[in-house]
One Martini backbone bead per residue (centre of mass of N, CA, C, O) as a GRO file, in nm:
protein
  408
    1UNK     BB    1  -7.980 -10.310  -4.292
    2UNK     BB    2  -7.722 -10.166  -4.145
    3UNK     BB    3  -7.404 -10.050  -4.221
    4UNK     BB    4  -7.094 -10.032  -4.135
    5UNK     BB    5  -6.848  -9.830  -4.071
    6UNK     BB    6  -6.590  -9.945  -4.290
    7UNK     BB    7  -6.729 -10.171  -4.440
    8UNK     BB    8  -6.768 -10.355  -4.680
    9UNK     BB    9  -6.951 -10.452  -4.910
   10UNK     BB   10  -7.160 -10.630  -5.039
   11UNK     BB   11  -7.193 -10.907  -5.228
   12UNK     BB   12  -7.304 -10.965  -5.545
   13UNK     BB   13  -7.490 -11.152  -5.758
   14UNK     BB   14  -7.456 -11.268  -6.064
   15UNK     BB   15  -7.707 -11.319  -6.325
   16UNK     BB   16  -7.660 -11.567  -6.574
   17UNK     BB   17  -7.803 -11.584  -6.879
   18UNK     BB   18  -7.819 -11.787  -7.159
   19UNK     BB   19  -7.847 -11.511  -7.363
   20UNK     BB   20  -7.585 -11.398  -7.246
   21UNK     BB   21  -7.301 -11.275  -7.333
   22UNK     BB   22  -6.993 -11.299  -7.331
   23UNK     BB   23  -6.692 -11.206  -7.274
   24UNK     BB   24  -6.458 -11.057  -7.450
   25UNK     BB   25  -6.161 -11.080  -7.592
   26UNK     BB   26  -5.852 -10.957  -7.629
   27UNK     BB   27  -5.717 -10.854  -7.965
   28UNK     BB   28  -5.389 -10.819  -8.141
   29UNK     BB   29  -5.533 -10.871  -8.420
   30UNK     BB   30  -5.548 -10.723  -8.702
   31UNK     BB   31  -5.763 -10.603  -8.910
   32UNK     BB   32  -5.789 -10.549  -9.246
   33UNK     BB   33  -5.861 -10.233  -9.191
   34UNK     BB   34  -5.642 -10.158  -9.025
   35UNK     BB   35  -5.388 -10.244  -9.217
   36UNK     BB   36  -5.467 -10.054  -9.454
   37UNK     BB   37  -5.464  -9.783  -9.277
   38UNK     BB   38  -5.169  -9.808  -9.190
   39UNK     BB   39  -5.049  -9.810  -9.492
   40UNK     BB   40  -5.156  -9.533  -9.573
   41UNK     BB   41  -5.028  -9.375  -9.356
   42UNK     BB   42  -4.723  -9.445  -9.417
   43UNK     BB   43  -4.725  -9.357  -9.695
   44UNK     BB   44  -4.781  -9.051  -9.636
   45UNK     BB   45  -4.558  -9.000  -9.438
   46UNK     BB   46  -4.337  -9.065  -9.651
   47UNK     BB   47  -4.424  -8.858  -9.850
   48UNK     BB   48  -4.400  -8.606  -9.652
   49UNK     BB   49  -4.100  -8.638  -9.620
   50UNK     BB   50  -3.991  -8.633  -9.909
   51UNK     BB   51  -4.086  -8.354  -9.948
   52UNK     BB   52  -3.906  -8.212  -9.731
   53UNK     BB   53  -3.620  -8.354  -9.797
   54UNK     BB   54  -3.642  -8.395 -10.096
   55UNK     BB   55  -3.519  -8.331 -10.412
   56UNK     BB   56  -3.560  -8.228 -10.697
   57UNK     BB   57  -3.476  -8.319 -11.052
   58UNK     BB   58  -3.662  -8.080 -11.126
   59UNK     BB   59  -3.789  -7.773 -11.281
   60UNK     BB   60  -4.104  -7.713 -11.302
   61UNK     BB   61  -4.338  -7.578 -11.532
   62UNK     BB   62  -4.599  -7.404 -11.645
   63UNK     BB   63  -4.806  -7.549 -11.918
   64UNK     BB   64  -4.986  -7.517 -12.244
   65UNK     BB   65  -5.057  -7.705 -12.538
   66UNK     BB   66  -5.311  -7.761 -12.593
   67UNK     BB   67  -5.496  -7.886 -12.841
   68UNK     BB   68  -5.486  -8.121 -13.035
   69UNK     BB   69  -5.472  -8.209 -13.343
   70UNK     BB   70  -5.705  -8.288 -13.564
   71UNK     BB   71  -5.725  -8.565 -13.808
   72UNK     BB   72  -5.959  -8.431 -13.951
   73UNK     BB   73  -5.899  -8.455 -14.313
   74UNK     BB   74  -5.705  -8.631 -14.311
   75UNK     BB   75  -5.518  -8.902 -14.449
   76UNK     BB   76  -5.655  -9.191 -14.293
   77UNK     BB   77  -5.461  -9.482 -14.206
   78UNK     BB   78  -5.612  -9.762 -14.093
   79UNK     BB   79  -5.418 -10.032 -13.970
   80UNK     BB   80  -5.155 -10.038 -14.144
   81UNK     BB   81  -4.951 -10.128 -13.927
   82UNK     BB   82  -5.077 -10.403 -13.848
   83UNK     BB   83  -4.989 -10.517 -14.150
   84UNK     BB   84  -4.706 -10.569 -14.081
   85UNK     BB   85  -4.396 -10.672 -14.128
   86UNK     BB   86  -4.188 -10.884 -13.942
   87UNK     BB   87  -3.883 -10.843 -13.838
   88UNK     BB   88  -3.648 -10.990 -13.640
   89UNK     BB   89  -3.785 -11.149 -13.436
   90UNK     BB   90  -3.627 -11.184 -13.125
   91UNK     BB   91  -3.326 -11.030 -13.223
   92UNK     BB   92  -3.417 -10.754 -13.119
   93UNK     BB   93  -3.338 -10.454 -12.897
   94UNK     BB   94  -3.441 -10.158 -12.919
   95UNK     BB   95  -3.468 -10.009 -13.247
   96UNK     BB   96  -3.455  -9.681 -13.249
   97UNK     BB   97  -3.282  -9.669 -13.506
   98UNK     BB   98  -3.246  -9.601 -13.871
   99UNK     BB   99  -3.039  -9.726 -14.148
  100UNK     BB  100  -2.952  -9.688 -14.522
  101UNK     BB  101  -2.728  -9.811 -14.762
  102UNK     BB  102  -2.710  -9.685 -15.072
  103UNK     BB  103  -2.495  -9.898 -15.177
  104UNK     BB  104  -2.629 -10.180 -15.073
  105UNK     BB  105  -2.916 -10.179 -14.866
  106UNK     BB  106  -2.863 -10.193 -14.590
  107UNK     BB  107  -2.936 -10.236 -14.242
  108UNK     BB  108  -2.928 -10.018 -13.952
  109UNK     BB  109  -2.883 -10.067 -13.582
  110UNK     BB  110  -2.948  -9.998 -13.247
  111UNK     BB  111  -2.910 -10.131 -12.915
  112UNK     BB  112  -2.950 -10.185 -12.580
  113UNK     BB  113  -2.682 -10.371 -12.579
  114UNK     BB  114  -2.477 -10.180 -12.766
  115UNK     BB  115  -2.548 -10.277 -13.043
  116UNK     BB  116  -2.440 -10.269 -13.398
  117UNK     BB  117  -2.626 -10.349 -13.690
  118UNK     BB  118  -2.602 -10.562 -13.977
  119UNK     BB  119  -2.896 -10.586 -14.226
  120UNK     BB  120  -3.067 -10.823 -14.436
  121UNK     BB  121  -3.385 -10.738 -14.546
  122UNK     BB  122  -3.412 -10.884 -14.849
  123UNK     BB  123  -3.448 -11.147 -14.725
  124UNK     BB  124  -3.682 -11.363 -14.643
  125UNK     BB  125  -3.483 -11.410 -14.385
  126UNK     BB  126  -3.382 -11.181 -14.198
  127UNK     BB  127  -3.036 -11.086 -14.113
  128UNK     BB  128  -2.753 -11.087 -13.907
  129UNK     BB  129  -2.410 -11.015 -14.016
  130UNK     BB  130  -2.332 -10.785 -13.826
  131UNK     BB  131  -2.145 -10.651 -13.495
  132UNK     BB  132  -2.089 -10.395 -13.301
  133UNK     BB  133  -1.889 -10.223 -13.026
  134UNK     BB  134  -1.787  -9.925 -12.839
  135UNK     BB  135  -1.712 -10.142 -12.626
  136UNK     BB  136  -1.546 -10.392 -12.399
  137UNK     BB  137  -1.820 -10.486 -12.287
  138UNK     BB  138  -1.965 -10.773 -12.154
  139UNK     BB  139  -2.278 -10.891 -12.088
  140UNK     BB  140  -2.518 -10.722 -12.225
  141UNK     BB  141  -2.889 -10.685 -12.130
  142UNK     BB  142  -3.003 -10.357 -12.148
  143UNK     BB  143  -3.004 -10.235 -11.881
  144UNK     BB  144  -2.964  -9.981 -11.713
  145UNK     BB  145  -2.731 -10.021 -11.544
  146UNK     BB  146  -2.532 -10.082 -11.817
  147UNK     BB  147  -2.527  -9.821 -12.012
  148UNK     BB  148  -2.286  -9.664 -11.925
  149UNK     BB  149  -2.091  -9.890 -12.017
  150UNK     BB  150  -2.246 -10.025 -12.302
  151UNK     BB  151  -2.456  -9.838 -12.421
  152UNK     BB  152  -2.670  -9.605 -12.641
  153UNK     BB  153  -2.760  -9.634 -12.945
  154UNK     BB  154  -2.913  -9.403 -13.192
  155UNK     BB  155  -2.836  -9.198 -13.392
  156UNK     BB  156  -2.805  -9.266 -13.777
  157UNK     BB  157  -2.565  -9.199 -14.041
  158UNK     BB  158  -2.431  -9.157 -14.362
  159UNK     BB  159  -2.174  -9.068 -14.526
  160UNK     BB  160  -1.991  -8.988 -14.820
  161UNK     BB  161  -1.773  -9.233 -14.724
  162UNK     BB  162  -1.963  -9.481 -14.590
  163UNK     BB  163  -2.000  -9.396 -14.294
  164UNK     BB  164  -2.115  -9.464 -13.974
  165UNK     BB  165  -2.282  -9.262 -13.780
  166UNK     BB  166  -2.310  -9.229 -13.416
  167UNK     BB  167  -2.513  -9.195 -13.132
  168UNK     BB  168  -2.453  -9.181 -12.783
  169UNK     BB  169  -2.586  -9.132 -12.468
  170UNK     BB  170  -2.291  -9.222 -12.321
  171UNK     BB  171  -2.040  -9.202 -12.530
  172UNK     BB  172  -2.113  -9.046 -12.821
  173UNK     BB  173  -1.933  -8.979 -13.124
  174UNK     BB  174  -1.921  -9.195 -13.413
  175UNK     BB  175  -1.724  -9.405 -13.637
  176UNK     BB  176  -1.799  -9.657 -13.890
  177UNK     BB  177  -1.602  -9.895 -14.062
  178UNK     BB  178  -1.713 -10.180 -14.249
  179UNK     BB  179  -1.470 -10.271 -14.404
  180UNK     BB  180  -1.243 -10.251 -14.175
  181UNK     BB  181  -1.376 -10.250 -13.885
  182UNK     BB  182  -1.366  -9.942 -13.770
  183UNK     BB  183  -1.358  -9.724 -13.473
  184UNK     BB  184  -1.426  -9.377 -13.399
  185UNK     BB  185  -1.379  -9.116 -13.198
  186UNK     BB  186  -1.521  -8.775 -13.179
  187UNK     BB  187  -1.727  -8.740 -12.927
  188UNK     BB  188  -1.705  -8.732 -12.588
  189UNK     BB  189  -1.845  -8.785 -12.311
  190UNK     BB  190  -1.797  -8.532 -12.090
  191UNK     BB  191  -1.713  -8.305 -12.256
  192UNK     BB  192  -1.580  -7.981 -12.326
  193UNK     BB  193  -1.626  -7.708 -12.460
  194UNK     BB  194  -1.375  -7.473 -12.608
  195UNK     BB  195  -1.567  -7.206 -12.658
  196UNK     BB  196  -1.750  -7.294 -12.357
  197UNK     BB  197  -1.681  -7.280 -12.030
  198UNK     BB  198  -1.990  -7.279 -11.928
  199UNK     BB  199  -2.069  -7.534 -12.052
  200UNK     BB  200  -2.202  -7.822 -12.033
  201UNK     BB  201  -2.149  -8.134 -12.050
  202UNK     BB  202  -2.191  -8.401 -12.221
  203UNK     BB  203  -2.479  -8.635 -12.176
  204UNK     BB  204  -2.736  -8.635 -12.441
  205UNK     BB  205  -2.746  -8.778 -12.720
  206UNK     BB  206  -2.944  -8.837 -13.004
  207UNK     BB  207  -2.921  -8.656 -13.283
  208UNK     BB  208  -2.844  -8.614 -13.648
  209UNK     BB  209  -2.680  -8.412 -13.930
  210UNK     BB  210  -2.590  -8.294 -14.237
  211UNK     BB  211  -2.422  -8.068 -14.373
  212UNK     BB  212  -2.300  -7.977 -14.681
  213UNK     BB  213  -1.988  -7.921 -14.535
  214UNK     BB  214  -1.985  -8.170 -14.298
  215UNK     BB  215  -2.150  -8.067 -14.084
  216UNK     BB  216  -2.316  -8.090 -13.749
  217UNK     BB  217  -2.643  -8.169 -13.620
  218UNK     BB  218  -2.721  -8.164 -13.286
  219UNK     BB  219  -2.897  -8.345 -13.022
  220UNK     BB  220  -2.972  -8.253 -12.662
  221UNK     BB  221  -3.175  -8.358 -12.420
  222UNK     BB  222  -2.958  -8.345 -12.185
  223UNK     BB  223  -2.755  -8.150 -11.927
  224UNK     BB  224  -2.830  -8.344 -11.650
  225UNK     BB  225  -2.873  -8.598 -11.781
  226UNK     BB  226  -2.779  -8.831 -11.951
  227UNK     BB  227  -1.542  -8.290 -12.855
  228UNK     BB  228  -1.612  -8.015 -12.872
  229UNK     BB  229  -1.508  -7.856 -13.199
  230UNK     BB  230  -1.630  -7.548 -13.224
  231UNK     BB  231  -1.892  -7.516 -13.087
  232UNK     BB  232  -2.238  -7.403 -13.146
  233UNK     BB  233  -2.505  -7.280 -12.983
  234UNK     BB  234  -2.829  -7.244 -13.139
  235UNK     BB  235  -3.025  -7.389 -12.905
  236UNK     BB  236  -3.170  -7.329 -12.598
  237UNK     BB  237  -3.426  -7.425 -12.375
  238UNK     BB  238  -3.527  -7.726 -12.429
  239UNK     BB  239  -3.769  -7.987 -12.493
  240UNK     BB  240  -3.672  -8.253 -12.570
  241UNK     BB  241  -3.486  -8.288 -12.797
  242UNK     BB  242  -3.443  -8.474 -13.104
  243UNK     BB  243  -3.493  -8.489 -13.404
  244UNK     BB  244  -3.301  -8.454 -13.719
  245UNK     BB  245  -3.330  -8.242 -14.027
  246UNK     BB  246  -3.200  -8.174 -14.323
  247UNK     BB  247  -3.230  -7.921 -14.596
  248UNK     BB  248  -3.162  -7.919 -14.929
  249UNK     BB  249  -3.164  -7.652 -15.144
  250UNK     BB  250  -3.230  -7.497 -15.428
  251UNK     BB  251  -3.046  -7.209 -15.489
  252UNK     BB  252  -2.871  -7.178 -15.236
  253UNK     BB  253  -2.655  -6.981 -15.116
  254UNK     BB  254  -2.343  -6.961 -14.958
  255UNK     BB  255  -2.474  -6.761 -14.735
  256UNK     BB  256  -2.700  -6.895 -14.683
  257UNK     BB  257  -2.910  -7.062 -14.480
  258UNK     BB  258  -2.992  -7.352 -14.324
  259UNK     BB  259  -3.231  -7.580 -14.319
  260UNK     BB  260  -3.384  -7.725 -13.999
  261UNK     BB  261  -3.514  -7.994 -13.830
  262UNK     BB  262  -3.683  -8.037 -13.499
  263UNK     BB  263  -3.778  -8.219 -13.243
  264UNK     BB  264  -4.008  -8.117 -12.962
  265UNK     BB  265  -4.116  -8.342 -12.744
  266UNK     BB  266  -4.217  -8.192 -12.485
  267UNK     BB  267  -4.398  -7.981 -12.704
  268UNK     BB  268  -4.530  -8.109 -12.946
  269UNK     BB  269  -4.305  -8.036 -13.202
  270UNK     BB  270  -4.183  -7.863 -13.481
  271UNK     BB  271  -3.871  -7.712 -13.599
  272UNK     BB  272  -3.732  -7.441 -13.725
  273UNK     BB  273  -3.381  -7.387 -13.837
  274UNK     BB  274  -3.121  -7.138 -13.922
  275UNK     BB  275  -2.811  -7.212 -14.042
  276UNK     BB  276  -2.515  -7.099 -14.081
  277UNK     BB  277  -2.275  -7.141 -14.327
  278UNK     BB  278  -2.089  -6.984 -14.146
  279UNK     BB  279  -1.909  -7.123 -13.897
  280UNK     BB  280  -1.820  -6.810 -13.771
  281UNK     BB  281  -2.101  -6.699 -13.725
  282UNK     BB  282  -2.285  -6.430 -13.502
  283UNK     BB  283  -2.556  -6.457 -13.588
  284UNK     BB  284  -2.858  -6.484 -13.538
  285UNK     BB  285  -3.120  -6.710 -13.458
  286UNK     BB  286  -3.366  -6.863 -13.656
  287UNK     BB  287  -3.703  -6.947 -13.564
  288UNK     BB  288  -3.986  -7.187 -13.629
  289UNK     BB  289  -4.277  -7.307 -13.649
  290UNK     BB  290  -4.423  -7.584 -13.824
  291UNK     BB  291  -4.555  -7.766 -13.586
  292UNK     BB  292  -4.812  -7.776 -13.341
  293UNK     BB  293  -5.014  -7.982 -13.132
  294UNK     BB  294  -4.953  -8.280 -13.139
  295UNK     BB  295  -5.092  -8.588 -13.078
  296UNK     BB  296  -4.771  -8.605 -12.981
  297UNK     BB  297  -4.450  -8.731 -12.933
  298UNK     BB  298  -4.178  -8.671 -13.123
  299UNK     BB  299  -3.905  -8.800 -13.268
  300UNK     BB  300  -3.761  -8.934 -13.534
  301UNK     BB  301  -3.672  -8.756 -13.828
  302UNK     BB  302  -3.760  -8.809 -14.182
  303UNK     BB  303  -3.724  -8.806 -14.512
  304UNK     BB  304  -3.836  -8.857 -14.775
  305UNK     BB  305  -3.741  -8.936 -15.089
  306UNK     BB  306  -3.846  -8.660 -15.231
  307UNK     BB  307  -3.833  -8.423 -14.973
  308UNK     BB  308  -4.150  -8.306 -14.880
  309UNK     BB  309  -4.134  -8.487 -14.630
  310UNK     BB  310  -4.220  -8.596 -14.310
  311UNK     BB  311  -4.153  -8.836 -14.070
  312UNK     BB  312  -4.343  -8.892 -13.793
  313UNK     BB  313  -4.307  -9.046 -13.504
  314UNK     BB  314  -4.544  -9.158 -13.233
  315UNK     BB  315  -4.493  -9.320 -12.932
  316UNK     BB  316  -4.688  -9.094 -12.784
  317UNK     BB  317  -4.991  -9.002 -12.682
  318UNK     BB  318  -5.222  -8.774 -12.609
  319UNK     BB  319  -5.384  -8.681 -12.292
  320UNK     BB  320  -5.571  -8.535 -12.052
  321UNK     BB  321  -5.357  -8.602 -11.822
  322UNK     BB  322  -5.154  -8.415 -11.945
  323UNK     BB  323  -5.270  -8.128 -11.943
  324UNK     BB  324  -5.309  -8.138 -11.638
  325UNK     BB  325  -4.996  -8.182 -11.559
  326UNK     BB  326  -4.885  -7.919 -11.688
  327UNK     BB  327  -5.050  -7.714 -11.452
  328UNK     BB  328  -4.842  -7.909 -11.235
  329UNK     BB  329  -4.536  -7.871 -11.118
  330UNK     BB  330  -4.519  -7.991 -10.828
  331UNK     BB  331  -4.606  -8.272 -10.903
  332UNK     BB  332  -4.365  -8.337 -11.098
  333UNK     BB  333  -4.161  -8.314 -10.891
  334UNK     BB  334  -4.266  -8.511 -10.670
  335UNK     BB  335  -4.228  -8.765 -10.844
  336UNK     BB  336  -3.916  -8.732 -10.848
  337UNK     BB  337  -3.881  -8.810 -10.538
  338UNK     BB  338  -4.015  -9.124 -10.533
  339UNK     BB  339  -3.919  -9.179 -10.812
  340UNK     BB  340  -3.750  -9.349 -11.038
  341UNK     BB  341  -3.684  -9.308 -11.353
  342UNK     BB  342  -3.760  -9.609 -11.430
  343UNK     BB  343  -4.028  -9.599 -11.293
  344UNK     BB  344  -4.147  -9.345 -11.444
  345UNK     BB  345  -4.130  -9.451 -11.710
  346UNK     BB  346  -4.309  -9.706 -11.682
  347UNK     BB  347  -4.562  -9.544 -11.593
  348UNK     BB  348  -4.595  -9.378 -11.853
  349UNK     BB  349  -4.627  -9.620 -12.052
  350UNK     BB  350  -4.880  -9.740 -11.898
  351UNK     BB  351  -5.063  -9.445 -11.927
  352UNK     BB  352  -5.008  -9.462 -12.230
  353UNK     BB  353  -5.063  -9.405 -12.585
  354UNK     BB  354  -4.866  -9.657 -12.782
  355UNK     BB  355  -4.996  -9.658 -13.045
  356UNK     BB  356  -4.942  -9.662 -13.375
  357UNK     BB  357  -4.785  -9.367 -13.518
  358UNK     BB  358  -4.777  -9.184 -13.820
  359UNK     BB  359  -4.654  -8.885 -13.974
  360UNK     BB  360  -4.714  -8.670 -14.268
  361UNK     BB  361  -4.516  -8.377 -14.327
  362UNK     BB  362  -4.515  -8.068 -14.459
  363UNK     BB  363  -4.217  -7.862 -14.510
  364UNK     BB  364  -4.405  -7.576 -14.607
  365UNK     BB  365  -4.687  -7.594 -14.441
  366UNK     BB  366  -4.738  -7.798 -14.178
  367UNK     BB  367  -4.895  -8.029 -14.278
  368UNK     BB  368  -5.111  -8.317 -14.250
  369UNK     BB  369  -5.124  -8.555 -14.515
  370UNK     BB  370  -5.057  -8.825 -14.311
  371UNK     BB  371  -5.187  -9.117 -14.134
  372UNK     BB  372  -5.069  -9.395 -13.932
  373UNK     BB  373  -5.243  -9.690 -13.785
  374UNK     BB  374  -5.277  -9.877 -13.459
  375UNK     BB  375  -5.536  -9.991 -13.288
  376UNK     BB  376  -5.438 -10.279 -13.157
  377UNK     BB  377  -5.135 -10.274 -13.015
  378UNK     BB  378  -4.911 -10.439 -13.183
  379UNK     BB  379  -4.759 -10.146 -13.250
  380UNK     BB  380  -4.541 -10.005 -13.017
  381UNK     BB  381  -4.343  -9.732 -12.975
  382UNK     BB  382  -4.264  -9.547 -13.237
  383UNK     BB  383  -3.926  -9.419 -13.319
  384UNK     BB  384  -3.918  -9.505 -13.632
  385UNK     BB  385  -3.920  -9.362 -13.983
  386UNK     BB  386  -3.846  -9.500 -14.318
  387UNK     BB  387  -3.781  -9.463 -14.654
  388UNK     BB  388  -3.710  -9.750 -14.854
  389UNK     BB  389  -3.882  -9.745 -15.088
  390UNK     BB  390  -4.111  -9.885 -15.308
  391UNK     BB  391  -4.349  -9.839 -15.090
  392UNK     BB  392  -4.176  -9.832 -14.808
  393UNK     BB  393  -4.185  -9.881 -14.447
  394UNK     BB  394  -3.961  -9.845 -14.171
  395UNK     BB  395  -3.975  -9.974 -13.831
  396UNK     BB  396  -3.901  -9.859 -13.497
  397UNK     BB  397  -3.784  -9.911 -13.147
  398UNK     BB  398  -3.713  -9.888 -12.783
  399UNK     BB  399  -3.850 -10.176 -12.634
  400UNK     BB  400  -3.871 -10.404 -12.843
  401UNK     BB  401  -3.832 -10.703 -13.087
  402UNK     BB  402  -3.851 -10.518 -13.378
  403UNK     BB  403  -3.888 -10.490 -13.712
  404UNK     BB  404  -4.084 -10.301 -13.969
  405UNK     BB  405  -4.285 -10.349 -14.287
  406UNK     BB  406  -4.443 -10.115 -14.491
  407UNK     BB  407  -4.709 -10.076 -14.713
  408UNK     BB  408  -4.789  -9.756 -14.880
   0.00000   0.00000   0.00000
């Protein structure tokens, strides 16, 4: 039958069989896959925005440290550190540097809480005898948020008068007289050197040592991130200089330069620098590599008792990923845009091999004579190793809660 023009089409009945699925209702609840994809896209969007808007905290450069020195042929003492005796467990937090008073044999160290402790390590149960603080701030817990107020004592040594000199990364250089229990500030952080108005203020002192005439050679790890009186910049443009060690040699004339070693942590090497004996000398400064391509990043360096070897702690060992990132400066800059310094430091430590490692290096040849290891991970992040004498070595660290003694 023909349909009339303009009339609606006839309604057709739809037959629904038992096996035919019913129409699905639309759901607004995202599936797990959609949720994950959405999160990933949001993260990449935020990262892209950070790349365009946020300025990097560093100006990274492309470099290649080369393959690390192989320890084959070196007198390798495996797991010596593993068997170390733990001192003051859970009584100290981050004893980064250690010093021994040769007059009374007491041990001294600075903690993340800002305390500088006097320790009797000769006791069967070593204990803290006294502690001082460089500021009047109380209730310091060792967190990064408090360090600018509480301080972070690092390198320390005794002078010929029996005073303990301490460099604090946030506060400057101080002298402590333990007999009189007095503390004196020598150089304040944030002060400008009076002999160079273009130099940046002190931001991050790390270590030091004494020249024979009483002058001090300081390492400053950063002039950007956290009273120099007649100071001279001996060498700048360094990659995180750290430990400092003066070598007083026999037969050196009063006009001859003094040999000083410093660890350049960022380039995994130990450098030699010759400091003029004349404090007012303007002669060029000579430097030379003692040893490079180390298997890790050197921290505080100290002479052995005999004075012919350097003890070099390696708090983090080099990996293949390190060398890969050395050649990608833009990636390193980008990381500083999206991560805080604290988070970046935590990630770096989590990904690195920080098993205990200390090297003994000949100061004349620059060769590694011995290496001490802990392959178990029991002692990680060793930042200080000093020769206690009588065949023992003391170990400190920046992050953990112990001081250790090793019989070598």
